[in-house]
Amino acid sequence: AGESSVPAEKIRLYREAIALDPQLRDARLDLAQAALSNGQDAFGLAAFESYRTLPNGNDSGELAGELANVRQLAAEAMTRAHEYGQAVELYNELLNSVKDPARRDQIRKTRDSVQAKQSLEQVNASRQPLASRSLAQSRIVKPKLNQLPGEDH
């Protein structure tokens, strides 16, 4: 599966390998990377979660680099799914595992951007109307914000 250059073929082969031996941990990581790289976010996130829930083996340095790449892909997929809290957790794990200062700065900026989106979503949620059977609403509807108050972009 690792030698195939066709993403759909890689995914199929990794799925078959895992079906034959459910204890394969590294194949789950490879499956997650192939699915996330191929735009199959939900499937890739499920494969990554199954990798994380299996008992830890001895992760080699090579696997640690691959794990960091998959973590980043998973965090990006979580952001696209508006699961900002989980994305921030993955970015924090990524910051703890990456040593390169330039990449750490990039990850930190991305994480901060996701945290700002999370804050904006929380503020907008507090501004939404609450539907009730009463004609008189307890909260006035306010327009949705595109940025947090006090931010200039």
mmCIF file of C-alpha atoms in Angstrom:
data_model
loop_
_atom_site.group_PDB
_atom_site.id
_atom_site.type_symbol
_atom_site.label_atom_id
_atom_site.label_comp_id
_atom_site.label_asym_id
_atom_site.label_seq_id
_atom_site.Cartn_x
_atom_site.Cartn_y
_atom_site.Cartn_z
ATOM 1 C CA ALA A 1 0.000 0.000 0.000
ATOM 2 C CA GLY A 2 2.865 2.364 0.783
ATOM 3 C CA GLU A 3 4.233 1.987 -2.736
ATOM 4 C CA SER A 4 0.969 2.866 -4.482
ATOM 5 C CA SER A 5 0.642 6.400 -5.812
ATOM 6 C CA VAL A 6 -3.130 6.210 -6.302
ATOM 7 C CA PRO A 7 -4.838 7.508 -3.119
ATOM 8 C CA ALA A 8 -8.002 5.396 -3.507
ATOM 9 C CA GLU A 9 -5.864 2.271 -3.987
ATOM 10 C CA LYS A 10 -3.792 3.102 -0.888
ATOM 11 C CA ILE A 11 -6.927 3.532 1.185
ATOM 12 C CA ARG A 12 -8.361 0.238 -0.055
ATOM 13 C CA LEU A 13 -5.141 -1.671 0.650
ATOM 14 C CA TYR A 14 -4.728 -0.219 4.142
ATOM 15 C CA ARG A 15 -8.371 -1.012 4.952
ATOM 16 C CA GLU A 16 -7.869 -4.614 3.808
ATOM 17 C CA ALA A 17 -4.672 -4.944 5.855
ATOM 18 C CA ILE A 18 -6.407 -3.669 8.986
ATOM 19 C CA ALA A 19 -9.366 -5.980 8.360
ATOM 20 C CA LEU A 20 -6.974 -8.933 8.223
ATOM 21 C CA ASP A 21 -5.070 -7.871 11.345
ATOM 22 C CA PRO A 22 -7.020 -5.419 13.546
ATOM 23 C CA GLN A 23 -3.994 -4.910 15.813
ATOM 24 C CA LEU A 24 -1.998 -3.148 13.065
ATOM 25 C CA ARG A 25 -1.296 0.260 14.536
ATOM 26 C CA ASP A 26 1.036 1.813 11.952
ATOM 27 C CA ALA A 27 -1.313 0.913 9.090
ATOM 28 C CA ARG A 28 -4.051 2.936 10.801
ATOM 29 C CA LEU A 29 -1.798 5.979 10.824
ATOM 30 C CA ASP A 30 -0.990 5.436 7.137
ATOM 31 C CA LEU A 31 -4.704 5.015 6.397
ATOM 32 C CA ALA A 32 -5.504 8.251 8.236
ATOM 33 C CA GLN A 33 -2.839 10.109 6.273
ATOM 34 C CA ALA A 34 -4.051 8.714 2.932
ATOM 35 C CA ALA A 35 -7.705 9.513 3.681
ATOM 36 C CA LEU A 36 -7.017 13.021 5.007
ATOM 37 C CA SER A 37 -4.742 13.789 2.055
ATOM 38 C CA ASN A 38 -7.489 12.577 -0.284
ATOM 39 C CA GLY A 39 -10.129 14.902 1.226
ATOM 40 C CA GLN A 40 -11.967 12.139 3.105
ATOM 41 C CA ASP A 41 -11.962 14.034 6.384
ATOM 42 C CA ALA A 42 -14.488 11.985 8.371
ATOM 43 C CA PHE A 43 -12.896 8.679 7.407
ATOM 44 C CA GLY A 44 -9.381 9.994 7.996
ATOM 45 C CA LEU A 45 -10.325 11.361 11.424
ATOM 46 C CA ALA A 46 -11.919 8.028 12.356
ATOM 47 C CA ALA A 47 -8.773 6.167 11.290
ATOM 48 C CA PHE A 48 -6.593 8.600 13.249
ATOM 49 C CA GLU A 49 -8.780 8.178 16.345
ATOM 50 C CA SER A 50 -8.543 4.385 16.040
ATOM 51 C CA TYR A 51 -4.740 4.751 15.839
ATOM 52 C CA ARG A 52 -4.733 6.871 18.993
ATOM 53 C CA THR A 53 -6.922 4.462 20.966
ATOM 54 C CA LEU A 54 -4.799 1.346 20.333
ATOM 55 C CA PRO A 55 -2.105 0.635 22.942
ATOM 56 C CA ASN A 56 1.136 2.482 22.246
ATOM 57 C CA GLY A 57 3.962 0.670 20.590
ATOM 58 C CA ASN A 58 7.490 1.940 20.397
ATOM 59 C CA ASP A 59 7.176 4.848 17.960
ATOM 60 C CA SER A 60 10.391 5.283 16.031
ATOM 61 C CA GLY A 61 11.695 8.696 14.994
ATOM 62 C CA GLU A 62 10.433 8.108 11.452
ATOM 63 C CA LEU A 63 6.967 7.294 12.741
ATOM 64 C CA ALA A 64 7.046 10.356 15.021
ATOM 65 C CA GLY A 65 7.553 12.572 11.952
ATOM 66 C CA GLU A 66 4.678 10.875 10.172
ATOM 67 C CA LEU A 67 2.539 11.224 13.297
ATOM 68 C CA ALA A 68 3.217 14.969 13.355
ATOM 69 C CA ASN A 69 2.127 15.262 9.716
ATOM 70 C CA VAL A 70 -1.069 13.309 10.362
ATOM 71 C CA ARG A 71 -1.774 15.389 13.466
ATOM 72 C CA GLN A 72 -1.543 18.522 11.360
ATOM 73 C CA LEU A 73 -3.827 17.069 8.668
ATOM 74 C CA ALA A 74 -6.303 16.007 11.368
ATOM 75 C CA ALA A 75 -6.226 19.464 12.991
ATOM 76 C CA GLU A 76 -6.895 21.073 9.606
ATOM 77 C CA ALA A 77 -9.811 18.665 9.036
ATOM 78 C CA MET A 78 -11.206 19.467 12.500
ATOM 79 C CA THR A 79 -10.994 23.171 11.674
ATOM 80 C CA ARG A 80 -12.905 22.624 8.413
ATOM 81 C CA ALA A 81 -15.540 20.736 10.421
ATOM 82 C CA HIS A 82 -15.772 23.675 12.884
ATOM 83 C CA GLU A 83 -14.531 21.428 15.722
ATOM 84 C CA TYR A 84 -12.247 24.173 16.956
ATOM 85 C CA GLY A 85 -11.657 22.828 20.471
ATOM 86 C CA GLN A 86 -10.393 19.488 19.188
ATOM 87 C CA ALA A 87 -8.301 21.235 16.525
ATOM 88 C CA VAL A 88 -6.632 23.406 19.177
ATOM 89 C CA GLU A 89 -5.834 20.274 21.233
ATOM 90 C CA LEU A 90 -4.191 18.671 18.189
ATOM 91 C CA TYR A 91 -2.213 21.843 17.452
ATOM 92 C CA ASN A 92 -1.010 21.871 21.087
ATOM 93 C CA GLU A 93 0.090 18.227 20.789
ATOM 94 C CA LEU A 94 1.828 19.148 17.549
ATOM 95 C CA LEU A 95 3.650 22.050 19.225
ATOM 96 C CA ASN A 96 4.908 19.648 21.897
ATOM 97 C CA SER A 97 6.276 17.210 19.324
ATOM 98 C CA VAL A 98 7.841 19.547 16.727
ATOM 99 C CA LYS A 99 11.353 20.862 17.347
ATOM 100 C CA ASP A 100 11.901 23.071 14.262
ATOM 101 C CA PRO A 101 11.443 26.728 15.352
ATOM 102 C CA ALA A 102 10.064 27.906 11.991
ATOM 103 C CA ARG A 103 7.472 25.138 11.898
ATOM 104 C CA ARG A 104 6.582 25.769 15.550
ATOM 105 C CA ASP A 105 5.926 29.446 14.743
ATOM 106 C CA GLN A 106 3.695 28.457 11.821
ATOM 107 C CA ILE A 107 1.779 25.972 14.002
ATOM 108 C CA ARG A 108 1.423 28.534 16.788
ATOM 109 C CA LYS A 109 0.004 31.127 14.372
ATOM 110 C CA THR A 110 -2.435 28.588 12.963
ATOM 111 C CA ARG A 111 -3.491 27.502 16.453
ATOM 112 C CA ASP A 112 -4.038 31.133 17.473
ATOM 113 C CA SER A 113 -6.149 31.672 14.361
ATOM 114 C CA VAL A 114 -8.283 28.636 15.218
ATOM 115 C CA GLN A 115 -8.675 29.884 18.797
ATOM 116 C CA ALA A 116 -9.876 33.252 17.431
ATOM 117 C CA LYS A 117 -12.427 31.431 15.250
ATOM 118 C CA GLN A 118 -13.544 29.460 18.301
ATOM 119 C CA SER A 119 -13.988 32.665 20.318
ATOM 120 C CA LEU A 120 -15.912 34.293 17.483
ATOM 121 C CA GLU A 121 -18.192 31.260 17.219
ATOM 122 C CA GLN A 122 -18.861 31.395 20.970
ATOM 123 C CA VAL A 123 -19.680 35.115 20.835
ATOM 124 C CA ASN A 124 -22.012 34.583 17.872
ATOM 125 C CA ALA A 125 -23.707 31.675 19.648
ATOM 126 C CA SER A 126 -24.477 33.971 22.581
ATOM 127 C CA ARG A 127 -26.055 36.473 20.173
ATOM 128 C CA GLN A 128 -28.450 33.982 18.548
ATOM 129 C CA PRO A 129 -32.129 34.195 19.311
ATOM 130 C CA LEU A 130 -33.686 31.610 21.589
ATOM 131 C CA ALA A 131 -36.865 30.151 20.142
ATOM 132 C CA SER A 132 -39.746 29.759 22.556
ATOM 133 C CA ARG A 133 -43.523 29.514 22.451
ATOM 134 C CA SER A 134 -43.858 33.032 23.827
ATOM 135 C CA LEU A 135 -44.249 35.907 21.403
ATOM 136 C CA ALA A 136 -42.194 38.158 23.654
ATOM 137 C CA GLN A 137 -38.578 37.070 23.338
ATOM 138 C CA SER A 138 -36.265 37.464 26.288
ATOM 139 C CA ARG A 139 -33.271 38.321 24.130
ATOM 140 C CA ILE A 140 -33.036 40.762 21.263
ATOM 141 C CA VAL A 141 -31.589 39.329 18.050
ATOM 142 C CA LYS A 142 -28.227 40.852 17.246
ATOM 143 C CA PRO A 143 -26.378 40.602 13.919
ATOM 144 C CA LYS A 144 -23.731 37.937 13.474
ATOM 145 C CA LEU A 145 -20.155 39.159 13.916
ATOM 146 C CA ASN A 146 -17.423 38.565 11.362
ATOM 147 C CA GLN A 147 -14.680 39.377 13.866
ATOM 148 C CA LEU A 148 -14.410 39.884 17.593
ATOM 149 C CA PRO A 149 -15.085 43.389 18.893
ATOM 150 C CA GLY A 150 -11.885 45.403 19.073
ATOM 151 C CA GLU A 151 -10.093 43.431 16.320
ATOM 152 C CA ASP A 152 -9.034 45.302 13.220
ATOM 153 C CA HIS A 153 -8.262 43.220 10.109
#
